[in-house]
Structures are given as C-alpha cells and as structure tokens.
Amino acid sequence: MGRTAFLIVGAAALGVLAGTITGYAIQYDREPTPLPPLAQQTMAGPKPQAMNDQSTRHSINANRWHKADEELAKKLLDVPSGAKSEFSGVTSLDIFAAGYYEEVSEGLGGLITDRTRSIASVAWAESDRNFIEIDLLQFHDRNEAEDFQLGIEHYMPTKEYAGNAGREVPGVPDEYGHMWVDSKAQQKAGYEPLRGGRAVVRRGDVVAVVQYVNNRGDVDENVVADLAKRQMERL
C-alpha cells in the first residue's frame, strides 16, 4: 500500500475519532435523557414446539419461516390420489442442502451465495416402486435462477449422473427446460436396481427440479416429462 493510501486511511480514522470525541464533549454537561419504553416487549409469533406425532417441520422451527414462503409452496403440484405423501410445504435452505448435495456445507454456501430466497418441496411414493420429489427454488432475480438451471444442465450428462445428453421437455422452450433418464440402473448386491429421471424447468426467478426414482430399474420418460410440464404450468 502506498503512502497516499496510508494518509487517506489515517485521515478517515482521525475523522471518526474526532467526531466521537466531539459528541462526548457536547453530551458531558447535559442531563441524561431517559430512553422511551419499548412499544412492544415481545414479538408476536408462533412458539416452536417439541417434536411429537403432531408436529411438523413448520411447527418445530416456527420462527424460521416467512409468510411469503407459503405462496411458493402453493405452486407445487398436488400429491396424486392414491399416492403416499411424504412431505409438502416450505423447506429451509439447510434441510434442502442436507438432502440434495453430497457436500452439504458447500451446497448450503452455494445456495446462500446464489441468493436463494425460498424453497418449497413435495414428495410422494407410488406403489413402493416410484418415488417422486419436486423442489421449487426461488431466487432474488432471474439471472441467479438461470445460473442454477444451467448448472444442472452442465453436470447431468456426465457418467456420474444421467450419462447422456437428455432431451427437451415437450411444450417447454429449450432454454427454459431439459430432462434426462439415467442411461443405466445403479446395481448393488442385495438391493433392487435403482434408476432415476430428472427434469429442470424455469419460469422467471423460479426453478423447478423434478426427481423420479424407480426401484425396479424402469423409468418412463413420458411420466417425467408430464410431471415437468404440469409443474411448469403451475408456476
């Protein structure tokens, strides 16, 4: 750092110090002025509840939610009739990161850096074979939403994920969505073969991620496409 920079920093520090000293000098001979009482001693709001059979993520973490977050949850697809609902509602960033990323701390940091405003999720199971989860991520602006979408489109074709280039979502412009079905099922001794399908669609500042897993190694890409298209229509 050059001499000029040191002089500027020194002058700024002296200015702050001089202002502080002057303020104390003026107040020294004055009678103390009592502070007015707080208009509201406690903030009104729901109290967190202990975990039990009746509690939910919302009631356990009551003060971590914002009313506006619930508007995003209303845009989720409904759980189909006959399916077993696993969850539907607002999801905090840390809970989402724990279930979505292999490196949870890095994933959570990325969500914060990308200015993720809120997340809503719905999950259900069909016949103990098909497991579906849809996540809506709302960002502070559409540029950050587009970056998240393009990030998924970048890694999904790799062999660690789908292993193929995928295809467009019917009825959705190519720049606003894409989908993949795993090239092959994941095989592990003693377990049923798992095969997944995924779609990502975006409207404005909201990205929808559709994840579909079948534990018999069979995924109908038309079902994945239909889920993505219907979710896009709800946004």
PDB file of C-alpha atoms in Angstrom:
ATOM      1  CA  MET A   1       0.000   0.000   0.000  1.00  0.00           C
ATOM      2  CA  GLY A   2       1.439   3.405  -0.985  1.00  0.00           C
ATOM      3  CA  ARG A   3       1.998   6.417   1.232  1.00  0.00           C
ATOM      4  CA  THR A   4      -1.065   8.189  -0.182  1.00  0.00           C
ATOM      5  CA  ALA A   5      -3.300   5.280   0.758  1.00  0.00           C
ATOM      6  CA  PHE A   6      -1.923   5.293   4.315  1.00  0.00           C
ATOM      7  CA  LEU A   7      -2.652   9.018   4.580  1.00  0.00           C
ATOM      8  CA  ILE A   8      -6.239   8.501   3.400  1.00  0.00           C
ATOM      9  CA  VAL A   9      -6.832   5.675   5.892  1.00  0.00           C
ATOM     10  CA  GLY A  10      -5.252   7.729   8.684  1.00  0.00           C
ATOM     11  CA  ALA A  11      -7.381  10.752   7.875  1.00  0.00           C
ATOM     12  CA  ALA A  12     -10.542   8.651   7.886  1.00  0.00           C
ATOM     13  CA  ALA A  13      -9.672   7.154  11.256  1.00  0.00           C
ATOM     14  CA  LEU A  14      -8.924  10.566  12.749  1.00  0.00           C
ATOM     15  CA  GLY A  15     -12.192  11.916  11.388  1.00  0.00           C
ATOM     16  CA  VAL A  16     -14.181   9.149  13.093  1.00  0.00           C
ATOM     17  CA  LEU A  17     -12.234   9.632  16.332  1.00  0.00           C
ATOM     18  CA  ALA A  18     -12.718  13.421  16.278  1.00  0.00           C
ATOM     19  CA  GLY A  19     -16.448  13.054  15.717  1.00  0.00           C
ATOM     20  CA  THR A  20     -16.733  10.634  18.627  1.00  0.00           C
ATOM     21  CA  ILE A  21     -14.806  12.954  20.998  1.00  0.00           C
ATOM     22  CA  THR A  22     -16.915  15.962  19.987  1.00  0.00           C
ATOM     23  CA  GLY A  23     -20.105  14.038  20.618  1.00  0.00           C
ATOM     24  CA  TYR A  24     -18.994  13.059  24.133  1.00  0.00           C
ATOM     25  CA  ALA A  25     -17.935  16.668  24.879  1.00  0.00           C
ATOM     26  CA  ILE A  26     -21.353  18.047  23.927  1.00  0.00           C
ATOM     27  CA  GLN A  27     -23.213  15.420  25.953  1.00  0.00           C
ATOM     28  CA  TYR A  28     -20.977  15.738  29.030  1.00  0.00           C
ATOM     29  CA  ASP A  29     -22.734  18.772  30.623  1.00  0.00           C
ATOM     30  CA  ARG A  30     -26.276  17.749  29.667  1.00  0.00           C
ATOM     31  CA  GLU A  31     -28.807  15.991  31.869  1.00  0.00           C
ATOM     32  CA  PRO A  32     -29.273  12.375  30.791  1.00  0.00           C
ATOM     33  CA  THR A  33     -32.362  11.797  28.684  1.00  0.00           C
ATOM     34  CA  PRO A  34     -34.262   8.627  29.627  1.00  0.00           C
ATOM     35  CA  LEU A  35     -34.989   6.244  26.796  1.00  0.00           C
ATOM     36  CA  PRO A  36     -38.664   5.756  25.910  1.00  0.00           C
ATOM     37  CA  PRO A  37     -40.152   2.378  26.827  1.00  0.00           C
ATOM     38  CA  LEU A  38     -40.296  -0.226  24.122  1.00  0.00           C
ATOM     39  CA  ALA A  39     -43.634  -0.180  22.371  1.00  0.00           C
ATOM     40  CA  GLN A  40     -43.639  -3.965  22.175  1.00  0.00           C
ATOM     41  CA  GLN A  41     -41.698  -6.003  24.694  1.00  0.00           C
ATOM     42  CA  THR A  42     -42.048  -9.282  22.827  1.00  0.00           C
ATOM     43  CA  MET A  43     -42.605 -10.076  19.185  1.00  0.00           C
ATOM     44  CA  ALA A  44     -45.855 -11.840  18.442  1.00  0.00           C
ATOM     45  CA  GLY A  45     -45.342 -15.115  16.693  1.00  0.00           C
ATOM     46  CA  PRO A  46     -45.816 -18.855  16.988  1.00  0.00           C
ATOM     47  CA  LYS A  47     -43.732 -20.689  19.545  1.00  0.00           C
ATOM     48  CA  PRO A  48     -41.604 -23.623  18.408  1.00  0.00           C
ATOM     49  CA  GLN A  49     -42.951 -26.974  19.523  1.00  0.00           C
ATOM     50  CA  ALA A  50     -41.186 -30.090  20.697  1.00  0.00           C
ATOM     51  CA  MET A  51     -41.113 -32.932  18.197  1.00  0.00           C
ATOM     52  CA  ASN A  52     -44.011 -35.388  18.508  1.00  0.00           C
ATOM     53  CA  ASP A  53     -46.548 -37.186  16.328  1.00  0.00           C
ATOM     54  CA  GLN A  54     -48.492 -33.968  15.767  1.00  0.00           C
ATOM     55  CA  SER A  55     -45.608 -31.615  14.982  1.00  0.00           C
ATOM     56  CA  THR A  56     -44.288 -30.678  11.553  1.00  0.00           C
ATOM     57  CA  ARG A  57     -41.126 -29.038  10.240  1.00  0.00           C
ATOM     58  CA  HIS A  58     -43.043 -25.780  10.348  1.00  0.00           C
ATOM     59  CA  SER A  59     -44.170 -26.044  13.980  1.00  0.00           C
ATOM     60  CA  ILE A  60     -40.785 -27.268  15.226  1.00  0.00           C
ATOM     61  CA  ASN A  61     -38.987 -24.340  13.567  1.00  0.00           C
ATOM     62  CA  ALA A  62     -41.768 -21.759  13.793  1.00  0.00           C
ATOM     63  CA  ASN A  63     -39.575 -18.652  13.753  1.00  0.00           C
ATOM     64  CA  ARG A  64     -37.595 -19.692  10.682  1.00  0.00           C
ATOM     65  CA  TRP A  65     -40.466 -19.216   8.235  1.00  0.00           C
ATOM     66  CA  HIS A  66     -41.859 -16.212   6.459  1.00  0.00           C
ATOM     67  CA  LYS A  67     -45.465 -15.852   5.337  1.00  0.00           C
ATOM     68  CA  ALA A  68     -44.344 -15.106   1.782  1.00  0.00           C
ATOM     69  CA  ASP A  69     -42.638 -18.512   1.596  1.00  0.00           C
ATOM     70  CA  GLU A  70     -46.025 -20.202   1.727  1.00  0.00           C
ATOM     71  CA  GLU A  71     -47.020 -18.584  -1.585  1.00  0.00           C
ATOM     72  CA  LEU A  72     -44.280 -20.569  -3.319  1.00  0.00           C
ATOM     73  CA  ALA A  73     -45.494 -23.811  -1.726  1.00  0.00           C
ATOM     74  CA  LYS A  74     -48.971 -23.223  -3.193  1.00  0.00           C
ATOM     75  CA  LYS A  75     -47.467 -23.561  -6.691  1.00  0.00           C
ATOM     76  CA  LEU A  76     -46.341 -27.146  -6.098  1.00  0.00           C
ATOM     77  CA  LEU A  77     -48.139 -29.990  -7.831  1.00  0.00           C
ATOM     78  CA  ASP A  78     -50.650 -31.796  -5.646  1.00  0.00           C
ATOM     79  CA  VAL A  79     -49.879 -35.298  -4.404  1.00  0.00           C
ATOM     80  CA  PRO A  80     -51.775 -37.688  -6.717  1.00  0.00           C
ATOM     81  CA  SER A  81     -54.746 -39.611  -5.374  1.00  0.00           C
ATOM     82  CA  GLY A  82     -53.652 -42.980  -4.030  1.00  0.00           C
ATOM     83  CA  ALA A  83     -50.018 -41.967  -3.571  1.00  0.00           C
ATOM     84  CA  LYS A  84     -48.353 -41.850  -0.169  1.00  0.00           C
ATOM     85  CA  SER A  85     -47.455 -38.267   0.722  1.00  0.00           C
ATOM     86  CA  GLU A  86     -44.009 -37.856   2.271  1.00  0.00           C
ATOM     87  CA  PHE A  87     -43.914 -34.072   2.591  1.00  0.00           C
ATOM     88  CA  SER A  88     -45.351 -30.910   1.077  1.00  0.00           C
ATOM     89  CA  GLY A  89     -44.511 -27.356   2.075  1.00  0.00           C
ATOM     90  CA  VAL A  90     -41.714 -24.898   2.746  1.00  0.00           C
ATOM     91  CA  THR A  91     -38.184 -26.264   3.112  1.00  0.00           C
ATOM     92  CA  SER A  92     -35.349 -24.364   4.800  1.00  0.00           C
ATOM     93  CA  LEU A  93     -32.063 -23.971   2.945  1.00  0.00           C
ATOM     94  CA  ASP A  94     -30.137 -26.197   5.347  1.00  0.00           C
ATOM     95  CA  ILE A  95     -32.638 -29.060   5.185  1.00  0.00           C
ATOM     96  CA  PHE A  96     -32.694 -28.859   1.391  1.00  0.00           C
ATOM     97  CA  ALA A  97     -28.891 -28.826   1.221  1.00  0.00           C
ATOM     98  CA  ALA A  98     -28.673 -31.875   3.510  1.00  0.00           C
ATOM     99  CA  GLY A  99     -30.874 -33.920   1.191  1.00  0.00           C
ATOM    100  CA  TYR A 100     -29.698 -32.563  -2.160  1.00  0.00           C
ATOM    101  CA  TYR A 101     -25.920 -32.178  -2.010  1.00  0.00           C
ATOM    102  CA  GLU A 102     -23.151 -34.683  -1.315  1.00  0.00           C
ATOM    103  CA  GLU A 103     -21.058 -31.872   0.180  1.00  0.00           C
ATOM    104  CA  VAL A 104     -23.688 -30.291   2.393  1.00  0.00           C
ATOM    105  CA  SER A 105     -21.688 -27.305   3.660  1.00  0.00           C
ATOM    106  CA  GLU A 106     -20.562 -26.360   0.154  1.00  0.00           C
ATOM    107  CA  GLY A 107     -24.082 -26.790  -1.172  1.00  0.00           C
ATOM    108  CA  LEU A 108     -25.550 -24.594   1.543  1.00  0.00           C
ATOM    109  CA  GLY A 109     -22.885 -21.970   0.914  1.00  0.00           C
ATOM    110  CA  GLY A 110     -23.738 -22.031  -2.780  1.00  0.00           C
ATOM    111  CA  LEU A 111     -27.447 -21.521  -2.095  1.00  0.00           C
ATOM    112  CA  ILE A 112     -26.630 -18.512   0.075  1.00  0.00           C
ATOM    113  CA  THR A 113     -24.163 -17.097  -2.449  1.00  0.00           C
ATOM    114  CA  ASP A 114     -26.710 -17.536  -5.240  1.00  0.00           C
ATOM    115  CA  ARG A 115     -29.207 -15.564  -3.125  1.00  0.00           C
ATOM    116  CA  THR A 116     -31.838 -18.287  -2.889  1.00  0.00           C
ATOM    117  CA  ARG A 117     -34.937 -16.591  -1.500  1.00  0.00           C
ATOM    118  CA  SER A 118     -37.079 -19.599  -0.581  1.00  0.00           C
ATOM    119  CA  ILE A 119     -37.573 -23.295  -1.320  1.00  0.00           C
ATOM    120  CA  ALA A 120     -40.722 -25.427  -1.371  1.00  0.00           C
ATOM    121  CA  SER A 121     -40.860 -29.187  -1.856  1.00  0.00           C
ATOM    122  CA  VAL A 122     -43.333 -32.001  -2.339  1.00  0.00           C
ATOM    123  CA  ALA A 123     -42.541 -35.722  -2.214  1.00  0.00           C
ATOM    124  CA  TRP A 124     -44.626 -38.851  -2.583  1.00  0.00           C
ATOM    125  CA  ALA A 125     -44.325 -42.601  -3.217  1.00  0.00           C
ATOM    126  CA  GLU A 126     -46.343 -44.735  -5.621  1.00  0.00           C
ATOM    127  CA  SER A 127     -46.749 -48.496  -5.046  1.00  0.00           C
ATOM    128  CA  ASP A 128     -43.443 -48.662  -3.158  1.00  0.00           C
ATOM    129  CA  ARG A 129     -41.693 -48.539  -6.512  1.00  0.00           C
ATOM    130  CA  ASN A 130     -41.764 -44.963  -7.742  1.00  0.00           C
ATOM    131  CA  PHE A 131     -40.501 -42.102  -5.607  1.00  0.00           C
ATOM    132  CA  ILE A 132     -41.065 -38.537  -6.757  1.00  0.00           C
ATOM    133  CA  GLU A 133     -39.781 -35.251  -5.393  1.00  0.00           C
ATOM    134  CA  ILE A 134     -40.321 -31.770  -6.807  1.00  0.00           C
ATOM    135  CA  ASP A 135     -38.371 -28.800  -5.481  1.00  0.00           C
ATOM    136  CA  LEU A 136     -39.134 -25.164  -6.289  1.00  0.00           C
ATOM    137  CA  LEU A 137     -36.266 -22.761  -5.707  1.00  0.00           C
ATOM    138  CA  GLN A 138     -36.990 -19.050  -5.891  1.00  0.00           C
ATOM    139  CA  PHE A 139     -34.064 -16.674  -6.313  1.00  0.00           C
ATOM    140  CA  HIS A 140     -33.789 -12.922  -5.903  1.00  0.00           C
ATOM    141  CA  ASP A 141     -33.642 -12.415  -9.671  1.00  0.00           C
ATOM    142  CA  ARG A 142     -33.898 -14.442 -12.855  1.00  0.00           C
ATOM    143  CA  ASN A 143     -30.160 -14.340 -13.591  1.00  0.00           C
ATOM    144  CA  GLU A 144     -29.411 -16.374 -10.458  1.00  0.00           C
ATOM    145  CA  ALA A 145     -32.247 -18.761 -11.318  1.00  0.00           C
ATOM    146  CA  GLU A 146     -30.823 -19.236 -14.800  1.00  0.00           C
ATOM    147  CA  ASP A 147     -27.349 -19.921 -13.359  1.00  0.00           C
ATOM    148  CA  PHE A 148     -28.800 -22.667 -11.131  1.00  0.00           C
ATOM    149  CA  GLN A 149     -30.663 -24.198 -14.078  1.00  0.00           C
ATOM    150  CA  LEU A 150     -27.578 -24.151 -16.312  1.00  0.00           C
ATOM    151  CA  GLY A 151     -25.500 -25.712 -13.534  1.00  0.00           C
ATOM    152  CA  ILE A 152     -27.810 -28.751 -13.517  1.00  0.00           C
ATOM    153  CA  GLU A 153     -27.771 -28.943 -17.306  1.00  0.00           C
ATOM    154  CA  HIS A 154     -23.968 -28.889 -17.199  1.00  0.00           C
ATOM    155  CA  TYR A 155     -23.400 -31.869 -14.870  1.00  0.00           C
ATOM    156  CA  MET A 156     -26.371 -34.141 -15.693  1.00  0.00           C
ATOM    157  CA  PRO A 157     -24.881 -35.551 -18.959  1.00  0.00           C
ATOM    158  CA  THR A 158     -21.755 -36.798 -17.135  1.00  0.00           C
ATOM    159  CA  LYS A 159     -21.390 -40.506 -16.384  1.00  0.00           C
ATOM    160  CA  GLU A 160     -21.700 -39.872 -12.632  1.00  0.00           C
ATOM    161  CA  TYR A 161     -25.276 -38.720 -13.244  1.00  0.00           C
ATOM    162  CA  ALA A 162     -27.528 -39.469 -16.251  1.00  0.00           C
ATOM    163  CA  GLY A 163     -24.718 -40.319 -18.636  1.00  0.00           C
ATOM    164  CA  ASN A 164     -26.487 -38.874 -21.665  1.00  0.00           C
ATOM    165  CA  ALA A 165     -27.437 -35.551 -23.224  1.00  0.00           C
ATOM    166  CA  GLY A 166     -31.122 -35.926 -22.390  1.00  0.00           C
ATOM    167  CA  ARG A 167     -33.890 -34.262 -24.349  1.00  0.00           C
ATOM    168  CA  GLU A 168     -36.181 -31.247 -24.314  1.00  0.00           C
ATOM    169  CA  VAL A 169     -39.314 -31.155 -22.192  1.00  0.00           C
ATOM    170  CA  PRO A 170     -42.289 -31.257 -24.599  1.00  0.00           C
ATOM    171  CA  GLY A 171     -44.081 -27.930 -24.685  1.00  0.00           C
ATOM    172  CA  VAL A 172     -41.261 -26.093 -22.873  1.00  0.00           C
ATOM    173  CA  PRO A 173     -38.806 -23.908 -24.841  1.00  0.00           C
ATOM    174  CA  ASP A 174     -35.322 -25.456 -24.853  1.00  0.00           C
ATOM    175  CA  GLU A 175     -33.742 -22.536 -22.983  1.00  0.00           C
ATOM    176  CA  TYR A 176     -36.244 -22.990 -20.138  1.00  0.00           C
ATOM    177  CA  GLY A 177     -36.022 -26.699 -19.516  1.00  0.00           C
ATOM    178  CA  HIS A 178     -34.410 -30.082 -20.111  1.00  0.00           C
ATOM    179  CA  MET A 179     -34.816 -33.674 -18.895  1.00  0.00           C
ATOM    180  CA  TRP A 180     -32.786 -36.878 -18.557  1.00  0.00           C
ATOM    181  CA  VAL A 181     -33.301 -40.570 -17.775  1.00  0.00           C
ATOM    182  CA  ASP A 182     -30.295 -42.471 -16.450  1.00  0.00           C
ATOM    183  CA  SER A 183     -28.566 -44.493 -19.154  1.00  0.00           C
ATOM    184  CA  LYS A 184     -28.357 -47.484 -16.819  1.00  0.00           C
ATOM    185  CA  ALA A 185     -29.632 -48.510 -13.416  1.00  0.00           C
ATOM    186  CA  GLN A 186     -27.482 -48.461 -10.291  1.00  0.00           C
ATOM    187  CA  GLN A 187     -26.756 -52.032  -9.241  1.00  0.00           C
ATOM    188  CA  LYS A 188     -25.750 -53.032  -5.714  1.00  0.00           C
ATOM    189  CA  ALA A 189     -25.653 -56.534  -4.273  1.00  0.00           C
ATOM    190  CA  GLY A 190     -28.671 -57.257  -2.097  1.00  0.00           C
ATOM    191  CA  TYR A 191     -30.662 -54.269  -3.356  1.00  0.00           C
ATOM    192  CA  GLU A 192     -33.167 -53.627  -6.115  1.00  0.00           C
ATOM    193  CA  PRO A 193     -31.764 -51.757  -9.131  1.00  0.00           C
ATOM    194  CA  LEU A 194     -32.351 -48.013  -8.926  1.00  0.00           C
ATOM    195  CA  ARG A 195     -32.878 -45.869 -11.975  1.00  0.00           C
ATOM    196  CA  GLY A 196     -33.683 -42.196 -11.993  1.00  0.00           C
ATOM    197  CA  GLY A 197     -35.090 -39.492 -14.164  1.00  0.00           C
ATOM    198  CA  ARG A 198     -34.711 -35.759 -13.673  1.00  0.00           C
ATOM    199  CA  ALA A 199     -36.084 -32.622 -15.260  1.00  0.00           C
ATOM    200  CA  VAL A 200     -35.342 -28.962 -14.662  1.00  0.00           C
ATOM    201  CA  VAL A 201     -37.619 -26.150 -15.831  1.00  0.00           C
ATOM    202  CA  ARG A 202     -37.520 -22.426 -15.122  1.00  0.00           C
ATOM    203  CA  ARG A 203     -40.020 -19.600 -15.220  1.00  0.00           C
ATOM    204  CA  GLY A 204     -38.732 -16.178 -14.236  1.00  0.00           C
ATOM    205  CA  ASP A 205     -36.897 -16.367 -10.922  1.00  0.00           C
ATOM    206  CA  VAL A 206     -38.212 -19.855 -10.001  1.00  0.00           C
ATOM    207  CA  VAL A 207     -36.535 -23.153 -10.912  1.00  0.00           C
ATOM    208  CA  ALA A 208     -38.393 -26.457 -10.599  1.00  0.00           C
ATOM    209  CA  VAL A 209     -36.396 -29.666 -10.215  1.00  0.00           C
ATOM    210  CA  VAL A 210     -38.325 -32.900 -10.751  1.00  0.00           C
ATOM    211  CA  GLN A 211     -36.664 -36.096  -9.486  1.00  0.00           C
ATOM    212  CA  TYR A 212     -38.145 -39.529 -10.239  1.00  0.00           C
ATOM    213  CA  VAL A 213     -36.652 -42.794  -8.933  1.00  0.00           C
ATOM    214  CA  ASN A 214     -37.836 -46.347  -9.664  1.00  0.00           C
ATOM    215  CA  ASN A 215     -36.514 -49.264  -7.602  1.00  0.00           C
ATOM    216  CA  ARG A 216     -37.056 -51.822 -10.360  1.00  0.00           C
ATOM    217  CA  GLY A 217     -34.739 -50.145 -12.841  1.00  0.00           C
ATOM    218  CA  ASP A 218     -37.566 -48.911 -15.073  1.00  0.00           C
ATOM    219  CA  VAL A 219     -38.327 -45.230 -15.708  1.00  0.00           C
ATOM    220  CA  ASP A 220     -40.898 -43.992 -18.229  1.00  0.00           C
ATOM    221  CA  GLU A 221     -39.512 -40.730 -19.587  1.00  0.00           C
ATOM    222  CA  ASN A 222     -43.029 -39.688 -20.636  1.00  0.00           C
ATOM    223  CA  VAL A 223     -44.049 -39.664 -16.966  1.00  0.00           C
ATOM    224  CA  VAL A 224     -41.058 -37.478 -16.060  1.00  0.00           C
ATOM    225  CA  ALA A 225     -41.884 -35.148 -18.959  1.00  0.00           C
ATOM    226  CA  ASP A 226     -45.532 -34.899 -17.905  1.00  0.00           C
ATOM    227  CA  LEU A 227     -44.604 -34.013 -14.320  1.00  0.00           C
ATOM    228  CA  ALA A 228     -42.204 -31.313 -15.508  1.00  0.00           C
ATOM    229  CA  LYS A 229     -44.702 -29.862 -17.968  1.00  0.00           C
ATOM    230  CA  ARG A 230     -47.541 -29.744 -15.414  1.00  0.00           C
ATOM    231  CA  GLN A 231     -45.275 -28.183 -12.799  1.00  0.00           C
ATOM    232  CA  MET A 232     -44.172 -25.556 -15.332  1.00  0.00           C
ATOM    233  CA  GLU A 233     -47.839 -24.714 -15.946  1.00  0.00           C
ATOM    234  CA  ARG A 234     -48.365 -24.167 -12.203  1.00  0.00           C
ATOM    235  CA  LEU A 235     -45.578 -21.603 -11.936  1.00  0.00           C
TER     236      LEU A 235
END
